[in-house]
mmCIF file of C-alpha atoms and ligand atoms in Angstrom:
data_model
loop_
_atom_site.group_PDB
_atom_site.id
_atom_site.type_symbol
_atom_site.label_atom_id
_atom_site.label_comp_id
_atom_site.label_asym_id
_atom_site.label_seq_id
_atom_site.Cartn_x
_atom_site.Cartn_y
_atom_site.Cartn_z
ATOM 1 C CA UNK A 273 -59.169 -62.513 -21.396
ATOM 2 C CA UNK A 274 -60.869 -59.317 -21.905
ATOM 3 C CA UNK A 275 -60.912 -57.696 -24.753
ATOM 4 C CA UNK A 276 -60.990 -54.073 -25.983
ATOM 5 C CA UNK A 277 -62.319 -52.881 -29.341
ATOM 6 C CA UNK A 278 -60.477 -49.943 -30.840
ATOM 7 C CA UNK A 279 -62.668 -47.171 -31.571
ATOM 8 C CA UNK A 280 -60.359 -46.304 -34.341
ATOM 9 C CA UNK A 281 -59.826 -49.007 -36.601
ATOM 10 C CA UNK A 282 -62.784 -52.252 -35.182
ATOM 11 C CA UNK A 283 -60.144 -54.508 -33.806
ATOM 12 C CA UNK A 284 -59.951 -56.217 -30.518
ATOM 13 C CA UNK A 285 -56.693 -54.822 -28.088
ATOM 14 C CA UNK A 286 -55.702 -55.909 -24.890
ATOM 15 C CA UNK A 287 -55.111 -51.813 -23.771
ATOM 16 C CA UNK A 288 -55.653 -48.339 -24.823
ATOM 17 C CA UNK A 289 -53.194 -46.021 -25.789
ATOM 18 C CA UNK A 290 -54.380 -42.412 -26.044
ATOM 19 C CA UNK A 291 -57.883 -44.089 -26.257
ATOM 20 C CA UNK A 292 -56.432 -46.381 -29.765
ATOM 21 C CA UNK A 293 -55.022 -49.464 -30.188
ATOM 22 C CA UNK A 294 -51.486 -50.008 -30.314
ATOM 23 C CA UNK A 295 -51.379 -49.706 -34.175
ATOM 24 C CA UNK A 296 -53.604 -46.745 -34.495
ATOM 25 C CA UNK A 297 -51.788 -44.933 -31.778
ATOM 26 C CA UNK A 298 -47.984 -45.269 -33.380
ATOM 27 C CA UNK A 299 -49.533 -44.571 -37.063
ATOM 28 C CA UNK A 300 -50.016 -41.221 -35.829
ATOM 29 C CA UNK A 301 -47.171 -40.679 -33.614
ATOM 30 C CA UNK A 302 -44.568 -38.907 -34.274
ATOM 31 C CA UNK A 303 -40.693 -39.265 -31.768
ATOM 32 C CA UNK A 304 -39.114 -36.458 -33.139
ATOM 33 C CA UNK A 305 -39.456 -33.199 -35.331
ATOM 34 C CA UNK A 306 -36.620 -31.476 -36.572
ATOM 35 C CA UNK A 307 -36.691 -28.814 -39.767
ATOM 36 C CA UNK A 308 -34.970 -30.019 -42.138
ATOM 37 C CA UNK A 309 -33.009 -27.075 -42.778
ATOM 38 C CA UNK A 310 -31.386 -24.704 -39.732
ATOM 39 C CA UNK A 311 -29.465 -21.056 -40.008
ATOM 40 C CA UNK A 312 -26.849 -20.246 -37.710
ATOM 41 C CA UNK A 313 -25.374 -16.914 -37.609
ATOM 42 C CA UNK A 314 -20.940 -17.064 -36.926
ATOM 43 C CA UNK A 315 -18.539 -14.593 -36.728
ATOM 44 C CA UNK A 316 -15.804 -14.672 -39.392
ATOM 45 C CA UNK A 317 -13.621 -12.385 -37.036
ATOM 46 C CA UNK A 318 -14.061 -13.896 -33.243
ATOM 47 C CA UNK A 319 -16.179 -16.953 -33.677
ATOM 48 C CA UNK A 320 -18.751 -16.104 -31.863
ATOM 49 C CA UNK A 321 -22.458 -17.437 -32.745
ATOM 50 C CA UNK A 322 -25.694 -15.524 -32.908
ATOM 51 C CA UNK A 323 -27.882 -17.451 -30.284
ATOM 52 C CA UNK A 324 -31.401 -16.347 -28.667
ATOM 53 C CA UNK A 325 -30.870 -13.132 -29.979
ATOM 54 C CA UNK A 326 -27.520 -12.403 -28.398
ATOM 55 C CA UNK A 327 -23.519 -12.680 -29.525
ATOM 56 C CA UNK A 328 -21.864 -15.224 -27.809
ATOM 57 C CA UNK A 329 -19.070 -17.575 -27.579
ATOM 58 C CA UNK A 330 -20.045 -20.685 -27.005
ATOM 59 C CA UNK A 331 -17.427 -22.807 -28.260
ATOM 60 C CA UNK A 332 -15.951 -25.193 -31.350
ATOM 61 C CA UNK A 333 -17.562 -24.604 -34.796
ATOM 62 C CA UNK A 334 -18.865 -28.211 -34.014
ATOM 63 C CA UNK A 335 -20.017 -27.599 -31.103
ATOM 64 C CA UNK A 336 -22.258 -24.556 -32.285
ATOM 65 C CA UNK A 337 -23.710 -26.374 -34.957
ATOM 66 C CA UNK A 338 -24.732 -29.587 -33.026
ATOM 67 C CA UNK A 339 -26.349 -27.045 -29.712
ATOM 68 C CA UNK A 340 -28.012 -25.515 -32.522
ATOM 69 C CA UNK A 341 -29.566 -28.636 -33.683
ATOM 70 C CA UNK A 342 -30.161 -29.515 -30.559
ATOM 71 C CA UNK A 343 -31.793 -26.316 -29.930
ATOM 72 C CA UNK A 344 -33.756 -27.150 -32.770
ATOM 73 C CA UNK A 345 -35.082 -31.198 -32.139
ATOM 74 C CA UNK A 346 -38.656 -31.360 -30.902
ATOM 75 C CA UNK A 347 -38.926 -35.020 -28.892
ATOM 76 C CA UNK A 348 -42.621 -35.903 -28.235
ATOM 77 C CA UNK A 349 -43.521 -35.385 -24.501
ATOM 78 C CA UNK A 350 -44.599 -39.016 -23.713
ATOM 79 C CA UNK A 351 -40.875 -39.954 -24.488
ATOM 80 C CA UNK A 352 -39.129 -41.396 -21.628
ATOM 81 C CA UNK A 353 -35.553 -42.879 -21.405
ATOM 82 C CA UNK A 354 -34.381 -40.998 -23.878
ATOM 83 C CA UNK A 355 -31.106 -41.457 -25.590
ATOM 84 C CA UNK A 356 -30.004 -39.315 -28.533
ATOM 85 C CA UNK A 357 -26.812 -39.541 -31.036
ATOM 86 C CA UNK A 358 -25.636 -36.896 -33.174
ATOM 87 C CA UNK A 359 -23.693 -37.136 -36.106
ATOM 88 C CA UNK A 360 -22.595 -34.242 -37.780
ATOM 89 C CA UNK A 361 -20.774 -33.822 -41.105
ATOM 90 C CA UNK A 362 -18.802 -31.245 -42.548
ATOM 91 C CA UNK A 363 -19.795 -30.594 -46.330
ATOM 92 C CA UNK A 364 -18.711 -27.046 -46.227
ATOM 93 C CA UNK A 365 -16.796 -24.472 -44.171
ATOM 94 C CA UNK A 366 -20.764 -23.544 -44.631
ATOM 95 C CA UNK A 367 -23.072 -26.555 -44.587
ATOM 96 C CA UNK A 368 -23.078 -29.426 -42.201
ATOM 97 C CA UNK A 369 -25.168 -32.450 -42.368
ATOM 98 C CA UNK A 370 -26.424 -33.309 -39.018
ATOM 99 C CA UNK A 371 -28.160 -37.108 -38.260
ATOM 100 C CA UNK A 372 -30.491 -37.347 -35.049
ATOM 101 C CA UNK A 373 -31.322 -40.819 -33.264
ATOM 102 C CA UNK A 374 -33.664 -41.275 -31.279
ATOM 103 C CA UNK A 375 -34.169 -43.953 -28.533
ATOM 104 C CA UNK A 376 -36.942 -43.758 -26.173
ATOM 105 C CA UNK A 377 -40.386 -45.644 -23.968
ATOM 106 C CA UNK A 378 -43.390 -44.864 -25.390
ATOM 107 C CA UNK A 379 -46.235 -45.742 -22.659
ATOM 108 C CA UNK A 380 -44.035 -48.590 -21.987
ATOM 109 C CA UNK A 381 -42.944 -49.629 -25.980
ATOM 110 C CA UNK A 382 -39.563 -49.107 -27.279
ATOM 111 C CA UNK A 383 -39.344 -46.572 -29.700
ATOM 112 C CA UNK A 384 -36.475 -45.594 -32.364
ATOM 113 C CA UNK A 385 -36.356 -42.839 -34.758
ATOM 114 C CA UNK A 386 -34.144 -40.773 -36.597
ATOM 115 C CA UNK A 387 -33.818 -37.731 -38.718
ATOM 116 C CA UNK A 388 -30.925 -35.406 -40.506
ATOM 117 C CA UNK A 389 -31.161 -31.639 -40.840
ATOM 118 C CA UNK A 390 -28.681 -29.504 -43.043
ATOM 119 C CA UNK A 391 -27.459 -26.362 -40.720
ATOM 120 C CA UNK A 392 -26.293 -23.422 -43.031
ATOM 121 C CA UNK A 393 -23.658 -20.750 -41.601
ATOM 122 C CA UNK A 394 -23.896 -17.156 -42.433
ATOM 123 C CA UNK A 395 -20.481 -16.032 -41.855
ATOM 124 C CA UNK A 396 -20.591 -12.361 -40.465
ATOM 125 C CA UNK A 397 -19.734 -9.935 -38.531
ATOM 126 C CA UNK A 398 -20.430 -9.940 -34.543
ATOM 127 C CA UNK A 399 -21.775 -7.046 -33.077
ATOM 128 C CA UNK A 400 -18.570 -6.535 -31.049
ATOM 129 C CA UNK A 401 -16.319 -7.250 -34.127
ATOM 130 C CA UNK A 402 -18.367 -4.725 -35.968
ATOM 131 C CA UNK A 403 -17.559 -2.357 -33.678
ATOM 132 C CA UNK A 404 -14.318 -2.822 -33.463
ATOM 133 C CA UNK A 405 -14.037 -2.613 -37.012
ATOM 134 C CA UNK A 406 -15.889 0.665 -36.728
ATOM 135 C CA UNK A 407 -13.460 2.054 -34.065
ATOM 136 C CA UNK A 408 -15.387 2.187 -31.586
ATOM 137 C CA UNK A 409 -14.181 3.005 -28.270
ATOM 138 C CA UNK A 410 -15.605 3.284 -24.646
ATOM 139 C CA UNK A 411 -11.948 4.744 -23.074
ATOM 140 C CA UNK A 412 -8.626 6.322 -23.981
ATOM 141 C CA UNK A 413 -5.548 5.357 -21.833
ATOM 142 C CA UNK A 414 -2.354 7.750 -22.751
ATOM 143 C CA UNK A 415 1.004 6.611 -21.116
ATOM 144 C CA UNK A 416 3.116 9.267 -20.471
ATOM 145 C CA UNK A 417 6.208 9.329 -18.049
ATOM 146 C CA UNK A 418 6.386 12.223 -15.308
ATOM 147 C CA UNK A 419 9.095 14.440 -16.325
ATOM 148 C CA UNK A 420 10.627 12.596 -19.086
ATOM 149 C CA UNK A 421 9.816 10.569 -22.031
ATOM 150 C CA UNK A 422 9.353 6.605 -21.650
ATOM 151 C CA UNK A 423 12.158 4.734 -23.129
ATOM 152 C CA UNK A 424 11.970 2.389 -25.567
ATOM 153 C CA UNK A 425 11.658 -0.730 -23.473
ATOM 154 C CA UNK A 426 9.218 1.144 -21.780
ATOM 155 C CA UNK A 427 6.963 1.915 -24.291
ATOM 156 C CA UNK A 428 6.968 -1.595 -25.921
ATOM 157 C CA UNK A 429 6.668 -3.577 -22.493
ATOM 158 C CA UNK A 430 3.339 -1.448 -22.129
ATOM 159 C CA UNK A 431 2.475 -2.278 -25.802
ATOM 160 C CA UNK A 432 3.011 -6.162 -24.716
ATOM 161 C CA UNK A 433 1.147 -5.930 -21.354
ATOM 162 C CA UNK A 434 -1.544 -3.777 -23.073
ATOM 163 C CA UNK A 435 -1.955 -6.982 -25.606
ATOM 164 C CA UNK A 436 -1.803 -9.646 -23.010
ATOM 165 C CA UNK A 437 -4.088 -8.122 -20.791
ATOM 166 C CA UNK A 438 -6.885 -7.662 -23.412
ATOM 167 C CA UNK A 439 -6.605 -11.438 -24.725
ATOM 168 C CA UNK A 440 -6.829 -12.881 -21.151
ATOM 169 C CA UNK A 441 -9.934 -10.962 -20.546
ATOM 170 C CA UNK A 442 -11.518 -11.941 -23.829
ATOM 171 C CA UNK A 443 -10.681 -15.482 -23.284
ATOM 172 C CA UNK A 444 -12.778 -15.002 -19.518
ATOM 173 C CA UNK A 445 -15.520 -13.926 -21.958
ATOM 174 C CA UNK A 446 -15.279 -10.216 -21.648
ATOM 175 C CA UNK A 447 -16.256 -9.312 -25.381
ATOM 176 C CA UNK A 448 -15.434 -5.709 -25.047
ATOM 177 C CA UNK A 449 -12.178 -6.344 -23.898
ATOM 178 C CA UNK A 450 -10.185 -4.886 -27.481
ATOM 179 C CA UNK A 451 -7.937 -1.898 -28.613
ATOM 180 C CA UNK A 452 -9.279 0.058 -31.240
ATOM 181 C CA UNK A 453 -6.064 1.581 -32.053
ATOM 182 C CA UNK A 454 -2.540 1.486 -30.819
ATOM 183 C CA UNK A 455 -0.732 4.804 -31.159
ATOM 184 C CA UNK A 456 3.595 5.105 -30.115
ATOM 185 C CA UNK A 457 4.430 8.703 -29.863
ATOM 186 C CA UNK A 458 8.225 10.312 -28.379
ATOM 187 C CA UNK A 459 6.420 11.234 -25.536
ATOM 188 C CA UNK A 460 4.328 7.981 -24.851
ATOM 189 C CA UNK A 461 1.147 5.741 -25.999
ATOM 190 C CA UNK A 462 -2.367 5.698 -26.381
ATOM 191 C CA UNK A 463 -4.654 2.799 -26.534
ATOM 192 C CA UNK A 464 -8.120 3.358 -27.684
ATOM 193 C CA UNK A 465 -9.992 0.704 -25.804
ATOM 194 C CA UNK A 466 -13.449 -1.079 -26.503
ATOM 195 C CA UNK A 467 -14.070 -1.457 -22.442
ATOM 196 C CA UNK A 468 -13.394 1.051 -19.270
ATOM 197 C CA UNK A 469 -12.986 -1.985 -17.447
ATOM 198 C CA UNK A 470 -10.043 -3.190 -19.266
ATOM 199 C CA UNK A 471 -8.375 -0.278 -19.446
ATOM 200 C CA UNK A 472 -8.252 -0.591 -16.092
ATOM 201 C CA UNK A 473 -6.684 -3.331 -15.705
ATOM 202 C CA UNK A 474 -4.296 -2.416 -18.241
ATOM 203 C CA UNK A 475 -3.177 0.649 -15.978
ATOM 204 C CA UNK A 476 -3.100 -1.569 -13.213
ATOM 205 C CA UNK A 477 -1.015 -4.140 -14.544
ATOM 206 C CA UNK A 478 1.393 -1.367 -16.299
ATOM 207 C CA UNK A 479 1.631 0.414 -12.182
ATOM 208 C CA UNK A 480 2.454 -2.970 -11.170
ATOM 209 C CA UNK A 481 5.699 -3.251 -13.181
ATOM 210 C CA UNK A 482 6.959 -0.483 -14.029
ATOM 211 C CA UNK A 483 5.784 1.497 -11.062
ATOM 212 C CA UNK A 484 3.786 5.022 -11.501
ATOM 213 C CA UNK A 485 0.103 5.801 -11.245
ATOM 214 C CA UNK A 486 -3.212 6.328 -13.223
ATOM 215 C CA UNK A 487 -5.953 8.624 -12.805
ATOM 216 C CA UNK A 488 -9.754 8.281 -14.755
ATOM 217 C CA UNK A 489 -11.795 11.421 -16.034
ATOM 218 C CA UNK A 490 -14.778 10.424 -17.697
ATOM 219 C CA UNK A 491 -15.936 12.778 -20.187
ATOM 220 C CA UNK A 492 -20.044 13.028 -22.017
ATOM 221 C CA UNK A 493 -19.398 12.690 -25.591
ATOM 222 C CA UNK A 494 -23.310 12.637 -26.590
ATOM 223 C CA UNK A 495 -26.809 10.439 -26.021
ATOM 224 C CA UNK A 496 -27.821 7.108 -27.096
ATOM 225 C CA UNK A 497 -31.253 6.087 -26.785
ATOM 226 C CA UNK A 498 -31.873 8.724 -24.168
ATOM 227 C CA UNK A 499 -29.131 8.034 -21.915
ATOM 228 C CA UNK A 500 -25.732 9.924 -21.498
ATOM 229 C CA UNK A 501 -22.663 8.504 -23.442
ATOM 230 C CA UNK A 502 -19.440 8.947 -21.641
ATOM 231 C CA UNK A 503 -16.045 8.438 -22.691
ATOM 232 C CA UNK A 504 -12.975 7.564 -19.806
ATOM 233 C CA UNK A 505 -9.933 8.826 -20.068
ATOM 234 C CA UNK A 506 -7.130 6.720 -18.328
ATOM 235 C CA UNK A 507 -4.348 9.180 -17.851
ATOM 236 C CA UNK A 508 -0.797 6.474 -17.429
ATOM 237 C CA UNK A 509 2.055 8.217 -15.645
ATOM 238 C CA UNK A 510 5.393 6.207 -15.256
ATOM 239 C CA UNK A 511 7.549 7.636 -12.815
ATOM 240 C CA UNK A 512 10.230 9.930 -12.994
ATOM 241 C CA UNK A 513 13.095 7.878 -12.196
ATOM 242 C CA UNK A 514 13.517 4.047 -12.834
ATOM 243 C CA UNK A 515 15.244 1.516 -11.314
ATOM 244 C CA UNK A 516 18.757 2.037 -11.378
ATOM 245 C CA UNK A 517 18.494 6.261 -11.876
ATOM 246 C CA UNK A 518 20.769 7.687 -9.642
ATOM 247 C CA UNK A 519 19.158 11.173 -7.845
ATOM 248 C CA UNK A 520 20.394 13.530 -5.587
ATOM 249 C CA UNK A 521 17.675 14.278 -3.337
ATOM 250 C CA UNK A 522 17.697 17.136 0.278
ATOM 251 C CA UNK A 523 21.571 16.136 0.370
ATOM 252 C CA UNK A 524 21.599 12.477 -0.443
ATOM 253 C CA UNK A 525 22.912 10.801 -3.177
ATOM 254 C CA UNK A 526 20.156 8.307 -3.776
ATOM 255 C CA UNK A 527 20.109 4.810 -6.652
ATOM 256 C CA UNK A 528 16.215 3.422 -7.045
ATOM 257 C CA UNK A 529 15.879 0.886 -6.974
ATOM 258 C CA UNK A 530 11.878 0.646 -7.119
ATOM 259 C CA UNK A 531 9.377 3.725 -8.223
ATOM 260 C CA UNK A 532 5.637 3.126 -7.366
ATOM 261 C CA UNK A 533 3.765 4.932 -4.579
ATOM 262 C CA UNK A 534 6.616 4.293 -2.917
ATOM 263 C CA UNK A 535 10.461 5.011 -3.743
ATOM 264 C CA UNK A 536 12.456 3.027 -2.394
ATOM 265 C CA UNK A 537 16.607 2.863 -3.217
ATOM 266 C CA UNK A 538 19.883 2.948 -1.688
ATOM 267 C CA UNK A 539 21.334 5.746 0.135
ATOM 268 C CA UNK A 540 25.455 5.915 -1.294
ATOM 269 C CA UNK A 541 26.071 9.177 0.635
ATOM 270 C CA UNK A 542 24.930 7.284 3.667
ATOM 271 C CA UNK A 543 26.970 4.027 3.263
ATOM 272 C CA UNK A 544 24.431 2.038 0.649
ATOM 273 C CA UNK A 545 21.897 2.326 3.428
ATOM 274 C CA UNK A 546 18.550 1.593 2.551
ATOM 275 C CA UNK A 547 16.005 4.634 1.394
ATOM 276 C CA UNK A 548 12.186 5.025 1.457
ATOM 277 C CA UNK A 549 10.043 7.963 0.305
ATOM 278 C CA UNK A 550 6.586 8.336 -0.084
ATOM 279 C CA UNK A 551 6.226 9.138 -4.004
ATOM 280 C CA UNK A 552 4.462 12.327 -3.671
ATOM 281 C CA UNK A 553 6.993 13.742 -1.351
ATOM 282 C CA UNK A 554 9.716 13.069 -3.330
ATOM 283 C CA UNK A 555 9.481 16.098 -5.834
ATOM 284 C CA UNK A 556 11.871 18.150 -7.261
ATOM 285 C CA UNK A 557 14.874 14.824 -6.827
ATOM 286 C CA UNK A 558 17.879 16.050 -9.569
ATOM 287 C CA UNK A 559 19.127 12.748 -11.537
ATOM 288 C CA UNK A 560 22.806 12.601 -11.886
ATOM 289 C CA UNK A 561 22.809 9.612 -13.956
ATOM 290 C CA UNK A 562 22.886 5.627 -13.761
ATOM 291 C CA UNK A 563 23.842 3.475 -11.582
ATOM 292 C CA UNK A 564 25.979 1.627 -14.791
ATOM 293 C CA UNK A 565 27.765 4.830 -15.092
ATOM 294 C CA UNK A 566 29.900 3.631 -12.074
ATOM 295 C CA UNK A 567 33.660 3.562 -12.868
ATOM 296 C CA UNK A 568 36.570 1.287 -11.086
ATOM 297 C CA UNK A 569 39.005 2.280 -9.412
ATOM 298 C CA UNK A 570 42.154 1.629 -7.123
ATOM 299 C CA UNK A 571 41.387 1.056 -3.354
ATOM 300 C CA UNK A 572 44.155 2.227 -1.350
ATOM 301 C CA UNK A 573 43.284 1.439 1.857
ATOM 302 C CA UNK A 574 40.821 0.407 4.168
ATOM 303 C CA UNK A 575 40.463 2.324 8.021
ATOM 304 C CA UNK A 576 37.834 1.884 10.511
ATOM 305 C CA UNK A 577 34.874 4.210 8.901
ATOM 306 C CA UNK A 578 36.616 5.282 5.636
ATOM 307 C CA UNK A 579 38.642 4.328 2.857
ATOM 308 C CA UNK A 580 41.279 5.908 0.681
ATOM 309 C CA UNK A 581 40.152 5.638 -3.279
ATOM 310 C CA UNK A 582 42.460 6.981 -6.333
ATOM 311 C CA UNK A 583 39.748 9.399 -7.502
ATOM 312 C CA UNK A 584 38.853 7.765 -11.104
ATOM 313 C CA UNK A 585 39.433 11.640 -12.893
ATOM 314 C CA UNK A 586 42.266 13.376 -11.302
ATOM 315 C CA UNK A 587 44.214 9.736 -9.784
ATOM 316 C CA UNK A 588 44.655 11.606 -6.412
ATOM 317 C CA UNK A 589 43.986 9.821 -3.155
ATOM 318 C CA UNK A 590 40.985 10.771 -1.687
ATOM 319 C CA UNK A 591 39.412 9.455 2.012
ATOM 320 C CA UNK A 592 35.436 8.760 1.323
ATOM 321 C CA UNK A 593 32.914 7.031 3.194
ATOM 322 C CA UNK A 594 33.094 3.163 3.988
ATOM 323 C CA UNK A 595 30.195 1.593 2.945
ATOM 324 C CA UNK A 596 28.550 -0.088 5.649
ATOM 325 C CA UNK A 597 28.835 -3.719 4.103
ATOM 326 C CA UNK A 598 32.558 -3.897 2.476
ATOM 327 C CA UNK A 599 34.479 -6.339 2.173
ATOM 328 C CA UNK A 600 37.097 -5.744 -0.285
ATOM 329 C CA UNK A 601 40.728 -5.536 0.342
ATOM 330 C CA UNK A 602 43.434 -3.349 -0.236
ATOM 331 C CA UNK A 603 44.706 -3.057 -3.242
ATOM 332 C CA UNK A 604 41.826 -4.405 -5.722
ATOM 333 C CA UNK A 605 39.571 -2.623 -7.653
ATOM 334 C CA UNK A 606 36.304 -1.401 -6.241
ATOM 335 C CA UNK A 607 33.062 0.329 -8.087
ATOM 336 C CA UNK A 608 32.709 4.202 -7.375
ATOM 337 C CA UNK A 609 30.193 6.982 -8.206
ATOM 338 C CA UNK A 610 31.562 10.411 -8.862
ATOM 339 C CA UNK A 611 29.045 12.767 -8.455
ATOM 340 C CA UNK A 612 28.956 17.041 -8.308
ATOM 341 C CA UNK A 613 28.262 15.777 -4.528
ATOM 342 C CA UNK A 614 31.430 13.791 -4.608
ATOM 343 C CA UNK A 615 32.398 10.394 -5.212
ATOM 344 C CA UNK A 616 30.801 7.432 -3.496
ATOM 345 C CA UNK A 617 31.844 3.945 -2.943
ATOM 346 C CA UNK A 618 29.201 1.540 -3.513
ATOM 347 C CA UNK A 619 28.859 -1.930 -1.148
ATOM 348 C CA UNK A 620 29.391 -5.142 -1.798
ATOM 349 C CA UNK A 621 26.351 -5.921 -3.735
ATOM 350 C CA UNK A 622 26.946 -3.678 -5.880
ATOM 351 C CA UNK A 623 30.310 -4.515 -7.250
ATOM 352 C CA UNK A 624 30.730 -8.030 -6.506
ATOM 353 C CA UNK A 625 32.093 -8.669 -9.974
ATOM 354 C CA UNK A 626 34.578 -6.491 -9.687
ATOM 355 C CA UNK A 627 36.484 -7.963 -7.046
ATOM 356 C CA UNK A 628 39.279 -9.770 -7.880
ATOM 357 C CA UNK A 629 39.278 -13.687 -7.283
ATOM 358 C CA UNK A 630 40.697 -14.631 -3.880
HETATM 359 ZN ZN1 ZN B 278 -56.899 -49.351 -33.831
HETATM 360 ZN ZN1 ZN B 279 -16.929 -11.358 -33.542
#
């Protein structure tokens, strides 16, 4: 056999490693380096964790503390095969004990070490939290309804989709997405938003169900760092009438039934036919009152394109309009609308409870 003599230390060696023997080599060498204390920067308020010098979510409190170890381990570049374990320890809601293992080749040798690092949180505030704190705000969305106040249910189903809307986005990661402030007013809401982009979907999502439209006017409120500082200005309108308003409208008699960009309801003075409008067209529409206001009365009789109603004020018999799908018969009660444009009997759908049972 040949042998080698370590420059190092005088003794024969069957190989080199890093120019050593075995012996000399591993007195030196060192698996793993980790400091034996670590900082790591939390939000009290969101969670979020201050990591290569940005905000962000990235998880479970454990999970933070053991990427920031991680982060933090140094393994020696001739390791190969690695395998590490980590086993973390809560001591604190602020100090964690963290143990590293090591297994690795070393130029062919198995290797094992281990090591335990204490991380210490600095609970704070994130810069997003901060600022929402601070009341800052990149947009304003009002809610107002066109002609009218919002009712209640109005107002508080925008509050809720307003809310919901915000917390999805922040769960997709969108830190900006928070209200500032939430202000009800007689005559609407505003919503003083962290993001433009979630106001916008906020208006969105509020024209979806309930109908109405949004406009955006962005507005420069000052410089930052040499670059113009706008604010947005979501303006919310709900629309005039709501499902189940009843309208007269160029001669018609008209129930919505659905207000967006389009209106669409159901013609009474024209037999409960169906009705569609383009939104902007349909200006200057008088309400008369709700569909609910309806009252029953006493069908007479039925002919071949009217029927003879007891009017519900003045008990005369009056001949009106058949609606085009009727089915009740003589002498049960039916649902009518009396109206300045006179009184309307509404079809089938309409006032299937009050039929009586056959
Ligand atoms: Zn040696
Ligand atoms: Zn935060």
């Amino acid at each position: 056999m040949n042998f080698i003599i370590c420059p190092k230390c005088g003794k024969d060696c069957e190989k080199l490693f890093d120019k050593v023997c075995q012996t000399c080599f591993f007195e030196n060498f060192k698996l793993l380096e980790l400091p034996l204390v670590l900082h790591l920067r939390l939000c009290s308020r969101c969670g979020a964790s201050y990591h290569k010098s940005r905000w962000e979510e990235l998880g479970s409190l454990e999970d933070v503390v053991l990427k920031t170890v991680e982060e933090a381990l140094f393994v020696h570049e001739l390791a190969e095969n690695l395998e590490l374990s980590f086993e973390p320890r809560k001591l604190s809601p602020f100090i964690f004990k963290v143990q590293v293992g090591v297994d690795a080749r070393v130029l062919g040798v198995p290797v094992f070490a281990d090591a335990e690092t204490e991380v210490r949180i600095k609970r704070e505030a994130c810069d997003m939290c901060s600022r929402e704190a601070g009341g800052y705000f990149e947009a304003l969305i009002q809610v107002r309804a066109e002609g009218r106040f919002p009712t209640e249910a109005e107002k508080k189903r925008c509050l809720q989709i307003a809310r919901d809307v915000v917390r999805q986005l922040k769960k997709k990661g969108d830190r900006l997405a928070f209200i500032t402030h939430e202000l009800v007013f007689k005559e609407g809401l505003d919503f003083y938003m962290g993001s433009t982009n979630a106001s916008k979907q906020v208006c969105r999502q509020i024209a979806s169900e309930l109908g109405g439209s949004y406009s955006e006017s962005p507005s420069l409120v000052g410089m930052k760092d040499g670059k113009e500082v706008y604010r947005v200005t979501y303006s919310m309108r709900l629309p005039e009438f709501r499902p189940g308003d009843l309208v007269h409208f160029r001669g018609k008699v008209i129930e919505i039934k659905n207000s967006g960009k389009k209106i669409i309801g159901l013609d009474h003075s024209g037999g409960g036919t169906r009705y569609t409008a383009a939104a902007e067209e349909f200006k200057g529409a008088e309400k008369l009152g709700r569909i609910e206001d309806a009252t029953l009365t006493v069908l007479v009789s039925i002919e071949e394109h009217a029927i003879l109603v007891l009017d519900p004020e003045s008990y005369e018999t009056v001949a009106i309009r058949k609606p085009a799908s009727f089915s009740a018969e003589a002498g049960s009660e039916i649902k009518v609308l009396k109206t300045p444009y006179g009184l309307f009997a509404l079809p089938d759908s309409n006032f299937s409870r009050a039929q009586p049972k056959a």
